[in-house]
mmCIF file of C-alpha atoms in Angstrom:
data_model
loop_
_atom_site.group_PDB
_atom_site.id
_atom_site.type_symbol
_atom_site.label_atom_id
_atom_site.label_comp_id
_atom_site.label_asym_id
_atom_site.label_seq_id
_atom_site.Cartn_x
_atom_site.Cartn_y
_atom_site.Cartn_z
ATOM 1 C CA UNK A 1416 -62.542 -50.588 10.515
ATOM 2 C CA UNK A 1417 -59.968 -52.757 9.194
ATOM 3 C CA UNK A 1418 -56.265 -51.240 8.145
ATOM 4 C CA UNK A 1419 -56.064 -50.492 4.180
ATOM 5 C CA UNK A 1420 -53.023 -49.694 3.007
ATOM 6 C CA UNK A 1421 -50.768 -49.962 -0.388
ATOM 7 C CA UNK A 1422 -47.138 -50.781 -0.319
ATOM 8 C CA UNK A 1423 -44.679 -49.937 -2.867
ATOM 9 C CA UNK A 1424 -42.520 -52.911 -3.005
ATOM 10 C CA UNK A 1425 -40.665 -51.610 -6.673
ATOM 11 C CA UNK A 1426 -41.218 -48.166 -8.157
ATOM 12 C CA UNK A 1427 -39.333 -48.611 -10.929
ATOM 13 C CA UNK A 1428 -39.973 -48.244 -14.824
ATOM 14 C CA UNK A 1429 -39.056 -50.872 -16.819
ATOM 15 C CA UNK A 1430 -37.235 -54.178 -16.595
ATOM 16 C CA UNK A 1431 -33.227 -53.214 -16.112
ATOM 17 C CA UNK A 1432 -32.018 -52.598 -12.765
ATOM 18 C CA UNK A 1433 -28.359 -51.160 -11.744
ATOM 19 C CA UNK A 1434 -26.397 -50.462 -8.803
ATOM 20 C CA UNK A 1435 -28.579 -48.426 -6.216
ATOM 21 C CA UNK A 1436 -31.804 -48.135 -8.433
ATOM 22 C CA UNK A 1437 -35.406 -49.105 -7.258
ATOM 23 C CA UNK A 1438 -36.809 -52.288 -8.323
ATOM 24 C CA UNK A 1439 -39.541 -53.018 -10.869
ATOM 25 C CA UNK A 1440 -43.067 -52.843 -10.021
ATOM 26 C CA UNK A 1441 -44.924 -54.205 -7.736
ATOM 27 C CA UNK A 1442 -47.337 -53.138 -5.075
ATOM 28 C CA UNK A 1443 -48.868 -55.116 -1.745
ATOM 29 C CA UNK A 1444 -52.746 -54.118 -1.009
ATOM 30 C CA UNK A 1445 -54.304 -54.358 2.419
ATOM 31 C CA UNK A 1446 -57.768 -53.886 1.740
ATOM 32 C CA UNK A 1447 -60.699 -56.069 4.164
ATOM 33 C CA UNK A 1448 -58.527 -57.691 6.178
ATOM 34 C CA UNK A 1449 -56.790 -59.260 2.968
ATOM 35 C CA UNK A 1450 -53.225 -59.190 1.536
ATOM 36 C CA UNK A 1451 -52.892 -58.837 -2.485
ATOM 37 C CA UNK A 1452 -50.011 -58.217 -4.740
ATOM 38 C CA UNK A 1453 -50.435 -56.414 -7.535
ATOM 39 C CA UNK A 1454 -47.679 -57.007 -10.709
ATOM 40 C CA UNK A 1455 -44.653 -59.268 -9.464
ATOM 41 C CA UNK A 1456 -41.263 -57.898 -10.909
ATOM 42 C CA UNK A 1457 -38.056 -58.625 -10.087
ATOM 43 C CA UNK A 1458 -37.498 -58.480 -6.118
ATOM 44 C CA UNK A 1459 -41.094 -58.734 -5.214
ATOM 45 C CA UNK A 1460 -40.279 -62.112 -3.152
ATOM 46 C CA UNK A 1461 -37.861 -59.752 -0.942
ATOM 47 C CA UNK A 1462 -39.977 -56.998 -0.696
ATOM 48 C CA UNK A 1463 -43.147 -58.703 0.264
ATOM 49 C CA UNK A 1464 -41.361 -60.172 3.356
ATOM 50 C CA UNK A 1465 -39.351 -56.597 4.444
ATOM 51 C CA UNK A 1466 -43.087 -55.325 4.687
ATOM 52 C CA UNK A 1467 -43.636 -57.412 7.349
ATOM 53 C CA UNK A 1468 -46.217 -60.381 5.146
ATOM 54 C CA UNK A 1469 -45.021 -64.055 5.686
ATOM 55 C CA UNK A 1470 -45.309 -65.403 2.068
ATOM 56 C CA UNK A 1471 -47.957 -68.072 3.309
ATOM 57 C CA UNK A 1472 -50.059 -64.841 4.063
ATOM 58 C CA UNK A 1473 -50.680 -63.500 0.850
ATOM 59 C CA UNK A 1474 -54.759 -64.122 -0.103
ATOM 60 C CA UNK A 1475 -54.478 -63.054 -3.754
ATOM 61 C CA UNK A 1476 -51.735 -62.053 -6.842
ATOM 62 C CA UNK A 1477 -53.025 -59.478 -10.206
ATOM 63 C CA UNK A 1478 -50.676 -59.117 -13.033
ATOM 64 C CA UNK A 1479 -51.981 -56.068 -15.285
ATOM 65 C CA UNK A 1480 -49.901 -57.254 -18.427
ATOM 66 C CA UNK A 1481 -47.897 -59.492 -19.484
ATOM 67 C CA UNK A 1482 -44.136 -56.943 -19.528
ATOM 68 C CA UNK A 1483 -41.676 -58.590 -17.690
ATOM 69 C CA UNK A 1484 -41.135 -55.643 -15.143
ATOM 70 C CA UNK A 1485 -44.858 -56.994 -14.105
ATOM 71 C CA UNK A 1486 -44.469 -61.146 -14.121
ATOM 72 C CA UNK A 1487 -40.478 -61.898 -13.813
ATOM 73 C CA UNK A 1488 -40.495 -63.349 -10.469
ATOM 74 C CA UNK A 1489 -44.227 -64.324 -10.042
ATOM 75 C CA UNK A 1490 -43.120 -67.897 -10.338
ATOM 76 C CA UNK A 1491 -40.229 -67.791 -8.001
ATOM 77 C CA UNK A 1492 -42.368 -66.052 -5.539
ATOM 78 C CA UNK A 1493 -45.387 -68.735 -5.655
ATOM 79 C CA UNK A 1494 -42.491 -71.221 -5.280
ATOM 80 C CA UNK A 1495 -41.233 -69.544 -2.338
ATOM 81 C CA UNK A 1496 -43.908 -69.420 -1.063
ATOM 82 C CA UNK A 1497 -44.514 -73.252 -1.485
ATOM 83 C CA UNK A 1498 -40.717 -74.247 0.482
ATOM 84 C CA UNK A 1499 -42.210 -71.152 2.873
ATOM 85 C CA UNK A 1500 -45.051 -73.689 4.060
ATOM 86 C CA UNK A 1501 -48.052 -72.555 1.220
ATOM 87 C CA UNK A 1502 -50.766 -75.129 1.237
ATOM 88 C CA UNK A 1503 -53.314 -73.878 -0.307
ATOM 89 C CA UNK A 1504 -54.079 -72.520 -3.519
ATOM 90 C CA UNK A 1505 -53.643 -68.862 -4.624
ATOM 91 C CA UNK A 1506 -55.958 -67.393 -6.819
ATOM 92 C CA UNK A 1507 -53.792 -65.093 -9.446
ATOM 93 C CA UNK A 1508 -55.836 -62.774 -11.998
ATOM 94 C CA UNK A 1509 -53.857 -61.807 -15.480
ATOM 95 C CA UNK A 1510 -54.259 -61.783 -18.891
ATOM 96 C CA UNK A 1511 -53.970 -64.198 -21.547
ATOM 97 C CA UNK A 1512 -50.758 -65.916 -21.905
ATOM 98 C CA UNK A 1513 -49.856 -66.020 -18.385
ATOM 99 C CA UNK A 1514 -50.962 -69.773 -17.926
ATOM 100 C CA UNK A 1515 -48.331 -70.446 -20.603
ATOM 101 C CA UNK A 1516 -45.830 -68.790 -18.573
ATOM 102 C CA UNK A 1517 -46.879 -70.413 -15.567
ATOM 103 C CA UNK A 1518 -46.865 -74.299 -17.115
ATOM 104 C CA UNK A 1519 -43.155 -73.078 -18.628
ATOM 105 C CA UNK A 1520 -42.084 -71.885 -15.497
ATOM 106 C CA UNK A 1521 -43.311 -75.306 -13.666
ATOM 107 C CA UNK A 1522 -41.615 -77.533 -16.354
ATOM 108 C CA UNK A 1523 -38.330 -75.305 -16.101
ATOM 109 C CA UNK A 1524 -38.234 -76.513 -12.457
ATOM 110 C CA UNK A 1525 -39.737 -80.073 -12.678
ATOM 111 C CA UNK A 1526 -36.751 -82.051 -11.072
ATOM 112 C CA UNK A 1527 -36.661 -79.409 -8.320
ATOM 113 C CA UNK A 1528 -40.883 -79.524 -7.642
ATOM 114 C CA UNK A 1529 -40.245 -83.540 -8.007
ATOM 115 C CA UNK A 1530 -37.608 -83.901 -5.523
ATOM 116 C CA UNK A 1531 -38.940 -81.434 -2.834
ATOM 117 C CA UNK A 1532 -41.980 -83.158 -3.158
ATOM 118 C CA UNK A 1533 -40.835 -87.015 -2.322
ATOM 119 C CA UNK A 1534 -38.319 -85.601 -0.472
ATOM 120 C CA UNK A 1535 -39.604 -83.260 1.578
ATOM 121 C CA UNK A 1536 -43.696 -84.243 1.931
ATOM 122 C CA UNK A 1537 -44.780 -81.163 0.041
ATOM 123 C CA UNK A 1538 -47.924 -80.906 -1.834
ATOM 124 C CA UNK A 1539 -48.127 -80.372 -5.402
ATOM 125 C CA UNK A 1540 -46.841 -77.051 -6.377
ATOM 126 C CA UNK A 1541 -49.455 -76.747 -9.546
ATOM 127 C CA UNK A 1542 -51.850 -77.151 -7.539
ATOM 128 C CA UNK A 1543 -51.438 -74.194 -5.514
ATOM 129 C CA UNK A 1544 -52.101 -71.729 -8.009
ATOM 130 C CA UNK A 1545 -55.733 -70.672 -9.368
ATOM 131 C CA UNK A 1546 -55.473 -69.095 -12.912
ATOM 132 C CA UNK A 1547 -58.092 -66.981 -13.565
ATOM 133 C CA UNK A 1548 -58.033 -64.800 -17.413
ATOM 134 C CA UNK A 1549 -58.557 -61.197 -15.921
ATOM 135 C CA UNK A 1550 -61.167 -59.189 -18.367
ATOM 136 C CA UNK A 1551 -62.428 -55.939 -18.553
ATOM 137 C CA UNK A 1552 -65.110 -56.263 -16.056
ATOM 138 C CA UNK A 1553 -65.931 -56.021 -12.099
ATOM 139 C CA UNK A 1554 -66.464 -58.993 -9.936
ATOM 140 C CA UNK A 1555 -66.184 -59.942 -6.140
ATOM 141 C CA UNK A 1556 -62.806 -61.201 -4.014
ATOM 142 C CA UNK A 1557 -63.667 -62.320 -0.419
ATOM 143 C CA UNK A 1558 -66.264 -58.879 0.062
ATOM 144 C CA UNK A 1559 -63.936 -56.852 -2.384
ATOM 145 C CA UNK A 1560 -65.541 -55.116 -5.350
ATOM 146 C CA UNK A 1561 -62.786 -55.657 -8.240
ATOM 147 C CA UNK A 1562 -62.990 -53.352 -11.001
ATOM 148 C CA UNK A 1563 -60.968 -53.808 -14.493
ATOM 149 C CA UNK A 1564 -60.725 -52.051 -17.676
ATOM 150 C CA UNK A 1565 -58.656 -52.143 -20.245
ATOM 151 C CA UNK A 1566 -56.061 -49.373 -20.211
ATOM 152 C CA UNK A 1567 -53.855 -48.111 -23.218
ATOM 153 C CA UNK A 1568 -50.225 -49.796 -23.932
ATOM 154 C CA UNK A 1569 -49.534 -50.718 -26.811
ATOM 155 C CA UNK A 1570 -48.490 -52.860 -28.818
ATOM 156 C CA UNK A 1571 -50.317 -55.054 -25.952
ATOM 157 C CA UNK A 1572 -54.207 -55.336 -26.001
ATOM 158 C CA UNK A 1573 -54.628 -57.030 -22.691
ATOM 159 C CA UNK A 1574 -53.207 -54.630 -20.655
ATOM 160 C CA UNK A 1575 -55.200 -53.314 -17.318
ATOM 161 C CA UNK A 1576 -55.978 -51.144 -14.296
ATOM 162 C CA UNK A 1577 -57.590 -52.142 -11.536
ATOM 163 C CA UNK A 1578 -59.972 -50.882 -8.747
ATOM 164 C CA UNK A 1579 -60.345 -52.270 -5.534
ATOM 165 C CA UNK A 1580 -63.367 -51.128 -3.165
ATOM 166 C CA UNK A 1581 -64.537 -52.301 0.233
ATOM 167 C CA UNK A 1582 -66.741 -50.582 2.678
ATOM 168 C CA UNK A 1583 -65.856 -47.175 1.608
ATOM 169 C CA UNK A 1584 -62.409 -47.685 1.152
ATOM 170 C CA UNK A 1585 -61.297 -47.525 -2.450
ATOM 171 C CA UNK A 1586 -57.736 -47.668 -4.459
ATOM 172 C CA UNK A 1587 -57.205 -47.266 -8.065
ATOM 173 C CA UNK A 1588 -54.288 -48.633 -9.839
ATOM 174 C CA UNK A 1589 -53.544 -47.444 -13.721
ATOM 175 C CA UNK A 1590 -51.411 -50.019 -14.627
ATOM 176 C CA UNK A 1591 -48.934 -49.391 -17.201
ATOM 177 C CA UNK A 1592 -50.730 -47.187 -19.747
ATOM 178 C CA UNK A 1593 -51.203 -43.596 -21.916
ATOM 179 C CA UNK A 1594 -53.394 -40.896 -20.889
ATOM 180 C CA UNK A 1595 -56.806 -42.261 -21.169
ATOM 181 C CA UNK A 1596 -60.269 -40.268 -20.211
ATOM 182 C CA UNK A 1597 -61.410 -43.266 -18.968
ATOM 183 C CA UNK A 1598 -59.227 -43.207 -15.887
ATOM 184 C CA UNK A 1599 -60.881 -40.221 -15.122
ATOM 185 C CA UNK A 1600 -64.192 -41.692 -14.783
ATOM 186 C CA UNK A 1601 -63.280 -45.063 -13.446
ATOM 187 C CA UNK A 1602 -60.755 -43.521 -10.501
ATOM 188 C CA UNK A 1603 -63.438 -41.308 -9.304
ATOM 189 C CA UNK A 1604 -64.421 -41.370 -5.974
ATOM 190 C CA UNK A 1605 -61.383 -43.633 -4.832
ATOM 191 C CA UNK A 1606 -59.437 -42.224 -1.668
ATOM 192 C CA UNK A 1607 -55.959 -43.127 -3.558
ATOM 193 C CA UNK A 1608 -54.934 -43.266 -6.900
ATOM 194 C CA UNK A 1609 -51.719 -44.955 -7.741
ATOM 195 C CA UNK A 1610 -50.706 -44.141 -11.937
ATOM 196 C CA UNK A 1611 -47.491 -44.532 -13.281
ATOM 197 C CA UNK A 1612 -45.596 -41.295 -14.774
ATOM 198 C CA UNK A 1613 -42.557 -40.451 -16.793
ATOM 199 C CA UNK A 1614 -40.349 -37.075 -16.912
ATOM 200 C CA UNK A 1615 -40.539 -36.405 -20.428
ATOM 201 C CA UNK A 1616 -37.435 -34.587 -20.194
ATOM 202 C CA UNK A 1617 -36.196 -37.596 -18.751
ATOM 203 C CA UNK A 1618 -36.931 -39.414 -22.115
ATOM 204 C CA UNK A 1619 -34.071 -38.511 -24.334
ATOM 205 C CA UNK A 1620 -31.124 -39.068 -21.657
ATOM 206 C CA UNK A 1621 -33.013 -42.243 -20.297
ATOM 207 C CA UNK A 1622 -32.777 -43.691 -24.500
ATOM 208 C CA UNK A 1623 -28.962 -42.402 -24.448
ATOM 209 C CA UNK A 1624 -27.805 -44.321 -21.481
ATOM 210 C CA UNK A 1625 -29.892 -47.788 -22.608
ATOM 211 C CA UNK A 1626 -28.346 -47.318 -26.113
ATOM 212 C CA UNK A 1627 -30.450 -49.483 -28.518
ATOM 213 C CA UNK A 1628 -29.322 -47.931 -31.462
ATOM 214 C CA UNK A 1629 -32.732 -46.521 -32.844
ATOM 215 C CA UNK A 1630 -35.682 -44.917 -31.414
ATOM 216 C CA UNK A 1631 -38.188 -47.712 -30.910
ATOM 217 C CA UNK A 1632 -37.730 -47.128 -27.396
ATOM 218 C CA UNK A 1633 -38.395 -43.530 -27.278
ATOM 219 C CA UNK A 1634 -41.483 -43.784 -29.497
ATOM 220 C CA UNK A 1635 -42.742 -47.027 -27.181
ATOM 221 C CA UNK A 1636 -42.464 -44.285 -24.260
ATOM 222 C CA UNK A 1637 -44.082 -41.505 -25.826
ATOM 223 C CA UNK A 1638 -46.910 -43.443 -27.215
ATOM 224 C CA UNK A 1639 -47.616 -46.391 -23.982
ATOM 225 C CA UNK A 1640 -46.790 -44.194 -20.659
ATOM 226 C CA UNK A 1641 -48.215 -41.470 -19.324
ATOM 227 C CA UNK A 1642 -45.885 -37.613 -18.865
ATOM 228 C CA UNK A 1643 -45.954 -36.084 -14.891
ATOM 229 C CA UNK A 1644 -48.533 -33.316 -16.179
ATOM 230 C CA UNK A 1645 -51.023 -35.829 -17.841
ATOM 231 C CA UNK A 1646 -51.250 -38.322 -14.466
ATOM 232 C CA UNK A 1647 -51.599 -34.430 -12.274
ATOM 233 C CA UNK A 1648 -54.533 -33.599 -15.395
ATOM 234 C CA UNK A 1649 -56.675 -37.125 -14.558
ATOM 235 C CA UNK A 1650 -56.051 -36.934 -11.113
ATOM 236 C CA UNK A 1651 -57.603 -33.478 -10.642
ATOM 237 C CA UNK A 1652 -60.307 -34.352 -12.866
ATOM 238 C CA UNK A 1653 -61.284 -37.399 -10.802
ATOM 239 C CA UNK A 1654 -60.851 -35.616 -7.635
ATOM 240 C CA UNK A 1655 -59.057 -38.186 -5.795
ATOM 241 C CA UNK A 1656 -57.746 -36.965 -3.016
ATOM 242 C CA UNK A 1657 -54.168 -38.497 -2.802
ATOM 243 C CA UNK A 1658 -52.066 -39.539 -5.618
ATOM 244 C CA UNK A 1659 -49.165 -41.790 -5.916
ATOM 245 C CA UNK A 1660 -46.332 -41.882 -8.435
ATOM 246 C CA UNK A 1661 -44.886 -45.256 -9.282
ATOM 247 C CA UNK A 1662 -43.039 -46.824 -11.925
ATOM 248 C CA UNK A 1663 -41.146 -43.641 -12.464
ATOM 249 C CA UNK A 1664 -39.185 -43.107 -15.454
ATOM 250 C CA UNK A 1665 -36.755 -41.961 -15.011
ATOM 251 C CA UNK A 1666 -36.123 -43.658 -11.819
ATOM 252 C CA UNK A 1667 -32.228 -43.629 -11.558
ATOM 253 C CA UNK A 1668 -30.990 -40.577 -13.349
ATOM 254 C CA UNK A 1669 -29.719 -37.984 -10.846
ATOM 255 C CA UNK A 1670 -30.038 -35.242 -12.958
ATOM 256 C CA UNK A 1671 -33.565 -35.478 -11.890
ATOM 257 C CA UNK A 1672 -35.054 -34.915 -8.894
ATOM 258 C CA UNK A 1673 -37.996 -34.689 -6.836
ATOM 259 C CA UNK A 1674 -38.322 -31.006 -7.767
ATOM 260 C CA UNK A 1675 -38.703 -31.985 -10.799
ATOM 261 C CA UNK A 1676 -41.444 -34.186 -10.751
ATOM 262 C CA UNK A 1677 -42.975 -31.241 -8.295
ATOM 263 C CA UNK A 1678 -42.731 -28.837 -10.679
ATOM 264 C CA UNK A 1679 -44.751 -30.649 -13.351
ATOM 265 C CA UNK A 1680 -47.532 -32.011 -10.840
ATOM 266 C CA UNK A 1681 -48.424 -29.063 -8.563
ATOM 267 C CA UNK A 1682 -49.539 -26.498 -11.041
ATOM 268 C CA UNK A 1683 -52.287 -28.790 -11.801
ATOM 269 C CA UNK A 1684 -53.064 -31.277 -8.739
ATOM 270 C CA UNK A 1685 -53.158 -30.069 -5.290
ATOM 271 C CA UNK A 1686 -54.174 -33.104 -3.219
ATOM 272 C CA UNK A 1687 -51.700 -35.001 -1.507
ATOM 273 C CA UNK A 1688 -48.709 -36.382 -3.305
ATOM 274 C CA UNK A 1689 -46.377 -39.359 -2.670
ATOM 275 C CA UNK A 1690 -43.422 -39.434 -5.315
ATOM 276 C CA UNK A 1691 -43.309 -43.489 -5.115
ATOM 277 C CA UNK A 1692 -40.196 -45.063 -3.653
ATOM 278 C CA UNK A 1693 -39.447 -48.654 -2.840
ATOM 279 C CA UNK A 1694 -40.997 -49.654 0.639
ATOM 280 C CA UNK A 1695 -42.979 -46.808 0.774
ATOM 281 C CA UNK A 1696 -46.417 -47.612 2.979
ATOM 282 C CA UNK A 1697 -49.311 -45.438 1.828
ATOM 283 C CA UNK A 1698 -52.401 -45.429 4.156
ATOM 284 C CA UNK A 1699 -56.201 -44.749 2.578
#
């Protein structure tokens, strides 16, 4: 039987980063003898390579939605890739709109890709990457059953989690997303489920630090993301029997702990629990 694991490359929520916090989120599958990134934020590049994956290695990139703690750096990374010795093309899943970020992102670097290219013998870098529009729907990868539906995180409509089976090895990711019953159903029977979770204790100093000036923020938390108790609630209910914590808000705040996020999933879920940090290897 082949190795399956998930790496945590960034557990954080949200775009901003500070001195000594996690990075935003991204994750590295290793499902059926393939290597797939889910989300690309900011230090995913870096974090792909300290676990070990040569960039030239990686068989297949998802972006759930189109919030820049989940697509920042997916250009860099394909580029770096490219100057790492890619050759041949990539396919990447996400929703609509990420082809125009990918043709900006190309013409933002043209007299770079131009250069390297009669310069340095490389192929075409647009070539290397195969959009495909991600739906709510299940297809094959390689022998990998992909499974989508649309989660809940709004304003955005096109906004996902995914399910990855092969062979009786199964992974759920929620994506960014509120409490949904349909997580329940569609995160059944997988050996791991990976959902992201706020404190929402955590809410109220997390809006005072940032310091917006209104609530928006606060009421696009409470409304788009998911608290501790609701992720233990769907968990249980599926029955997985491991669960995984990522994209933690708060992430930074050191008046929170891992008790913390303890106390509010163990009343509720008793499988096994992995309070997501950055480089963190879960196997399934």
């Amino acid at each position: 039987m082949t190795h399956s694991s998930v790496t945590l490359l960034g557990t954080k929520g949200g775009p901003a980063i500070r001195p000594g916090t996690p990075m935003p989120t991204s994750s590295l599958l290793r499902l059926g003898g393939k290597t797939i990134v889910i989300d690309a934020g900011l230090g995913v590049t870096r974090g792909i390579c300290d676990a070990g994956v040569p960039l030239t290695g990686i068989d297949a990139i998802f972006i759930t939605h189109l919030h820049s703690d989940h697509y920042l750096e997916l250009g860099p990374l394909i580029h770096t890739a490219w100057t790492a010795g890619l050759k041949t093309p990539i396919p990447i899943y996400g929703p609509e709109g990420l082809g125009a970020y990918w043709r900006g992102f190309l013409a933002s670097m043209e007299a770079d890709i131009a250069l390297r290219i009669a310069d340095e013998g490389r192929p075409d870098l647009g070539s290397l990457v195969a959009l495909q529009k991600l739906e709510a729907e299940a297809f094959t990868l390689f022998d990998i059953k992909v499974s989508a539906i649309r989660n809940q995180h709004p304003p955005l409509v096109d906004s996902f989690a995914l399910r990855f089976d092969h062979k009786g090895k199964s992974v759920t990711f929620s994506g960014d997303t509120a409490p949904i019953q349909d997580m329940v159903g569609f995160a059944a029977g997988s050996d791991l489920l990976i959902h992201e979770a706020m404190l929402s204790e955590g809410i109220a100093a997390l809006c005072a630090r940032v310091g917006n000036g209104d609530d928006r923020l606060r009421i696009h938390l409470e409304r788009s993301h998911s608290s501790a108790q609701e992720v233990a609630r769907i968990a249980a209910r599926a029955k997985v029997p491991a669960l995984a914590l990522h994209h933690l808000i708060p992430s930074d705040d050191p008046a929170f702990t891992q008790e913390h996020w303890i106390e509010e999933i163990r009343p509720v879920f008793d499988g096994m629990l992995h309070l997501g940090r950055d480089g963190m290897i879960i196997e399934f």
